[in-house]
């Protein structure tokens, strides 16, 4: 369980909700003995991370966002190199 304060809700909206959530989840689930992560705001698990992701959910690692970012970076490098 990760308990954050209300400033977590006032994030940079240029960064997608999924990236914000899974940057925390993926970092913690990379640790030994951490399989799932639940985030609370001031010990409250009702509501949503921002708009879509429920705080009451136990989230598992999902590296698909990382992989898509790497693919995007590789594509950008290929275009830039030409």
mmCIF file of C-alpha atoms in Angstrom:
data_model
loop_
_atom_site.group_PDB
_atom_site.id
_atom_site.type_symbol
_atom_site.label_atom_id
_atom_site.label_comp_id
_atom_site.label_asym_id
_atom_site.label_seq_id
_atom_site.Cartn_x
_atom_site.Cartn_y
_atom_site.Cartn_z
ATOM 1 C CA UNK A 1 0.000 0.000 0.000
ATOM 2 C CA UNK A 2 1.214 3.469 -0.848
ATOM 3 C CA UNK A 3 -0.303 6.444 0.930
ATOM 4 C CA UNK A 4 0.166 9.795 -0.794
ATOM 5 C CA UNK A 5 -1.095 13.234 0.172
ATOM 6 C CA UNK A 6 -3.494 15.388 -1.843
ATOM 7 C CA UNK A 7 -0.682 16.966 -3.873
ATOM 8 C CA UNK A 8 -0.617 13.725 -5.861
ATOM 9 C CA UNK A 9 -3.989 14.731 -7.302
ATOM 10 C CA UNK A 10 -2.543 18.053 -8.567
ATOM 11 C CA UNK A 11 -0.118 16.531 -11.041
ATOM 12 C CA UNK A 12 1.146 17.760 -14.355
ATOM 13 C CA UNK A 13 -1.782 16.998 -16.663
ATOM 14 C CA UNK A 14 0.593 16.757 -19.641
ATOM 15 C CA UNK A 15 1.628 13.347 -18.319
ATOM 16 C CA UNK A 16 -1.046 10.711 -18.866
ATOM 17 C CA UNK A 17 -2.824 9.214 -15.878
ATOM 18 C CA UNK A 18 -1.672 5.718 -16.848
ATOM 19 C CA UNK A 19 1.993 6.777 -16.978
ATOM 20 C CA UNK A 20 1.760 8.423 -13.556
ATOM 21 C CA UNK A 21 0.028 5.435 -11.973
ATOM 22 C CA UNK A 22 2.154 2.734 -13.554
ATOM 23 C CA UNK A 23 5.436 4.536 -12.921
ATOM 24 C CA UNK A 24 4.685 3.996 -9.232
ATOM 25 C CA UNK A 25 3.234 0.500 -9.629
ATOM 26 C CA UNK A 26 5.976 -0.788 -11.931
ATOM 27 C CA UNK A 27 8.749 0.618 -9.745
ATOM 28 C CA UNK A 28 7.368 -0.991 -6.604
ATOM 29 C CA UNK A 29 6.488 -4.339 -8.174
ATOM 30 C CA UNK A 30 10.084 -4.594 -9.409
ATOM 31 C CA UNK A 31 11.014 -5.092 -5.739
ATOM 32 C CA UNK A 32 11.152 -8.572 -4.253
ATOM 33 C CA UNK A 33 7.927 -9.561 -2.452
ATOM 34 C CA UNK A 34 5.786 -6.811 -4.026
ATOM 35 C CA UNK A 35 3.230 -8.239 -6.461
ATOM 36 C CA UNK A 36 0.465 -5.636 -6.291
ATOM 37 C CA UNK A 37 0.163 -1.990 -5.290
ATOM 38 C CA UNK A 38 -2.787 -0.026 -3.966
ATOM 39 C CA UNK A 39 -2.581 3.744 -3.785
ATOM 40 C CA UNK A 40 -4.476 5.839 -1.270
ATOM 41 C CA UNK A 41 -4.754 9.588 -0.888
ATOM 42 C CA UNK A 42 -4.547 10.633 2.774
ATOM 43 C CA UNK A 43 -5.411 7.001 3.680
ATOM 44 C CA UNK A 44 -8.561 7.134 1.521
ATOM 45 C CA UNK A 45 -8.973 4.533 -1.230
ATOM 46 C CA UNK A 46 -12.268 5.838 -2.560
ATOM 47 C CA UNK A 47 -12.274 7.841 -5.745
ATOM 48 C CA UNK A 48 -9.916 7.765 -8.682
ATOM 49 C CA UNK A 49 -6.242 8.443 -9.343
ATOM 50 C CA UNK A 50 -7.309 11.225 -11.672
ATOM 51 C CA UNK A 51 -10.187 10.298 -13.960
ATOM 52 C CA UNK A 52 -10.043 6.640 -14.881
ATOM 53 C CA UNK A 53 -8.109 4.477 -12.425
ATOM 54 C CA UNK A 54 -9.836 3.508 -9.170
ATOM 55 C CA UNK A 55 -7.804 3.912 -6.008
ATOM 56 C CA UNK A 56 -9.536 0.865 -4.525
ATOM 57 C CA UNK A 57 -7.887 -1.435 -7.108
ATOM 58 C CA UNK A 58 -4.769 -3.468 -6.421
ATOM 59 C CA UNK A 59 -2.599 -2.851 -9.500
ATOM 60 C CA UNK A 60 -0.094 -5.310 -10.942
ATOM 61 C CA UNK A 61 2.978 -4.533 -12.996
ATOM 62 C CA UNK A 62 2.277 -3.473 -16.584
ATOM 63 C CA UNK A 63 5.324 -2.663 -18.666
ATOM 64 C CA UNK A 64 3.359 -2.001 -21.865
ATOM 65 C CA UNK A 65 3.611 1.761 -21.391
ATOM 66 C CA UNK A 66 7.366 1.523 -21.015
ATOM 67 C CA UNK A 67 7.675 -0.633 -24.100
ATOM 68 C CA UNK A 68 5.560 1.714 -26.165
ATOM 69 C CA UNK A 69 7.716 4.657 -25.034
ATOM 70 C CA UNK A 70 10.886 2.788 -26.051
ATOM 71 C CA UNK A 71 9.385 1.993 -29.461
ATOM 72 C CA UNK A 72 8.438 5.651 -29.879
ATOM 73 C CA UNK A 73 11.947 6.764 -28.941
ATOM 74 C CA UNK A 74 13.475 4.309 -31.424
ATOM 75 C CA UNK A 75 11.190 5.553 -34.190
ATOM 76 C CA UNK A 76 12.121 9.147 -33.424
ATOM 77 C CA UNK A 77 15.836 8.305 -33.527
ATOM 78 C CA UNK A 78 15.430 6.650 -36.942
ATOM 79 C CA UNK A 79 13.647 9.692 -38.354
ATOM 80 C CA UNK A 80 16.203 12.080 -36.869
ATOM 81 C CA UNK A 81 19.150 10.057 -38.198
ATOM 82 C CA UNK A 82 17.964 10.273 -41.829
#
